[in-house]
């Protein structure tokens, strides 16, 4: 099983995968991996944007009759208990769904995948201090130039420091 839209430059996972095989035929796959994937972001409301990314896991070699994909303990979401938060994004929600797809070539054979959706919100504090506040202050100082009388030498000095 693999991540469908993987952006990892390696062809195969280099670390061992932990697998528990139970007497009823159930297999619990626990990969020790850092997965890299791509996600299209809408930056219309940058830096106050929220985006949803998806991770699709499925088998390239086995159909639904040979491998029945299900969620661990019936939990249809990512387990984020050990999630280490980054500097730029927060996970504000996640959900998952199990998809069964029938193709034209083989209508009697189901193909399964598990799709995980993560809702991400950008942390705005960094952009507020580095981008928004300086831009607002420079805009206010630019307006001050128009309040200073034209004959005042301070107008020339203020204009030079702003540009």
C-alpha positions as a printed Julia matrix, in Angstrom:
163×3 Matrix{Float64}:
   0.0     0.0     0.0
   1.3     3.47   -0.79
   0.46    7.16   -0.86
  -0.97    7.92   -4.32
   0.27   11.48   -4.8
   3.61   11.03   -3.09
   6.21   13.74   -3.61
   9.0    11.65   -2.12
  12.09   11.43   -4.31
  12.9     7.91   -3.11
  11.47    5.01   -5.1
  10.82    2.86   -2.06
  10.67    3.24    1.69
  14.08    2.53    3.17
  12.96    1.68    6.7
  11.32   -1.5     7.92
   7.54   -1.55    8.21
   5.93   -2.95   11.34
   3.19   -5.44   10.5
   0.98   -7.39   12.9
  -0.77  -10.41   11.38
  -3.71  -11.79   13.34
  -5.24  -15.29   13.22
  -8.41  -14.02   11.48
  -6.32  -12.76    8.54
  -6.33   -9.13    9.64
  -3.09   -7.28    9.0
  -2.19   -4.07   10.83
   0.38   -2.1     8.83
   2.39    0.5    10.78
   4.89    2.15    8.47
   7.79    4.0    10.06
   7.93    6.7     7.48
   7.87   10.4     6.9
   5.52   10.83    3.97
   5.82   13.76    1.6
   2.88   14.82   -0.51
   1.78   17.79   -2.59
  -1.2    20.01   -1.84
  -2.7    22.8    -3.93
  -3.31   25.91   -1.8
  -5.68   28.79   -2.43
  -3.89   31.95   -1.28
  -6.75   34.36   -1.98
  -7.01   35.35    1.7
  -3.27   35.13    2.51
  -2.14   35.19    5.34
  -5.56   34.45    6.84
  -6.16   31.4     4.66
  -7.4    27.9     5.4
  -6.8    24.96    3.07
  -7.76   21.32    2.85
  -5.22   18.71    1.78
  -5.85   15.07    1.11
  -3.79   11.91    1.4
  -4.97    8.91   -0.61
  -3.74    5.46    0.39
  -4.4     2.44   -1.77
  -2.83   -0.59   -3.34
  -1.39   -0.53   -6.85
  -1.21   -4.34   -7.01
  -4.25   -5.75   -5.16
  -7.94   -5.12   -5.73
 -10.7    -5.14   -3.12
 -11.19   -8.9    -3.33
  -7.6    -9.51   -2.21
  -7.11   -6.6     0.19
  -9.97   -5.01    2.13
  -8.81   -1.64    3.47
 -10.43   -0.46    6.71
  -9.76    2.16    9.36
  -7.96    1.21   12.56
 -10.51    0.77   15.37
 -13.17    2.25   13.07
 -11.73    5.75   13.56
 -12.34    7.68   10.37
  -9.74   10.35   11.01
  -6.02   10.86   11.4
  -4.56   10.08   14.79
  -2.8    13.33   15.7
  -1.94   12.52   19.32
   1.79   12.59   18.59
   1.6    15.42   16.06
   4.44   17.93   16.39
   3.1    21.37   15.42
   5.08   23.4    12.91
   5.71   27.13   12.74
   3.42   27.96    9.84
   0.31   25.72    9.93
  -2.16   24.32   12.48
  -4.37   21.3    11.86
  -7.86   22.52   12.71
  -9.74   19.43   11.59
  -9.42   16.1     9.88
 -11.67   13.4     8.53
 -11.35   10.3     6.4
 -13.44    8.2     4.06
 -13.23    4.77    2.5
 -13.83    4.73   -1.24
 -14.85    1.8    -3.42
 -14.44    2.36   -7.15
 -15.57    0.17  -10.04
 -13.83    0.69  -13.38
 -15.24    0.03  -16.87
 -12.68   -2.71  -17.52
 -13.66   -4.88  -14.58
 -17.04   -3.97  -13.11
 -17.14   -6.99  -10.8
 -13.85   -6.11   -9.08
 -13.86   -3.26   -6.54
 -10.78   -1.1    -6.01
 -10.44    0.39   -2.52
  -8.66    3.38   -1.11
  -8.6     5.34    2.12
  -8.72    9.12    1.72
  -7.64   11.34    4.62
  -8.5    15.06    4.61
  -6.65   17.61    6.73
  -7.96   21.12    7.27
  -5.01   23.51    7.75
  -5.01   27.1     8.99
  -2.02   29.37    8.54
  -0.55   30.91   11.67
  -0.77   34.65   11.13
   1.42   36.0    13.96
   4.62   35.8    11.92
   3.06   37.53    8.9
   1.45   40.13   11.13
   4.76   41.21   12.69
   6.91   40.86    9.58
   4.56   42.0     6.8
   1.26   43.55    7.91
   2.36   45.89   10.72
   5.34   47.38    8.79
   3.17   47.92    5.71
   0.46   49.63    7.76
   3.03   51.88    9.49
   4.66   52.85    6.19
   1.25   53.67    4.73
   0.46   55.92    7.71
   3.84   57.68    7.4
   3.21   58.24    3.7
  -0.06   60.0     4.57
   1.8    62.21    7.07
   3.78   63.71    4.15
   0.56   65.33    2.86
  -0.12   66.98    6.23
   3.27   68.64    6.44
   3.31   72.1     4.78
   5.15   72.18    1.42
   7.71   74.77    2.58
   8.78   72.75    5.65
  12.19   71.03    5.37
  10.77   68.08    7.35
   8.6    67.18    4.35
  11.65   66.57    2.15
  13.46   64.57    4.83
  10.4    62.44    5.6
   9.82   61.75    1.91
  13.44   60.67    1.44
  13.36   58.24    4.36
  10.15   56.59    3.16
  11.41   55.9    -0.37
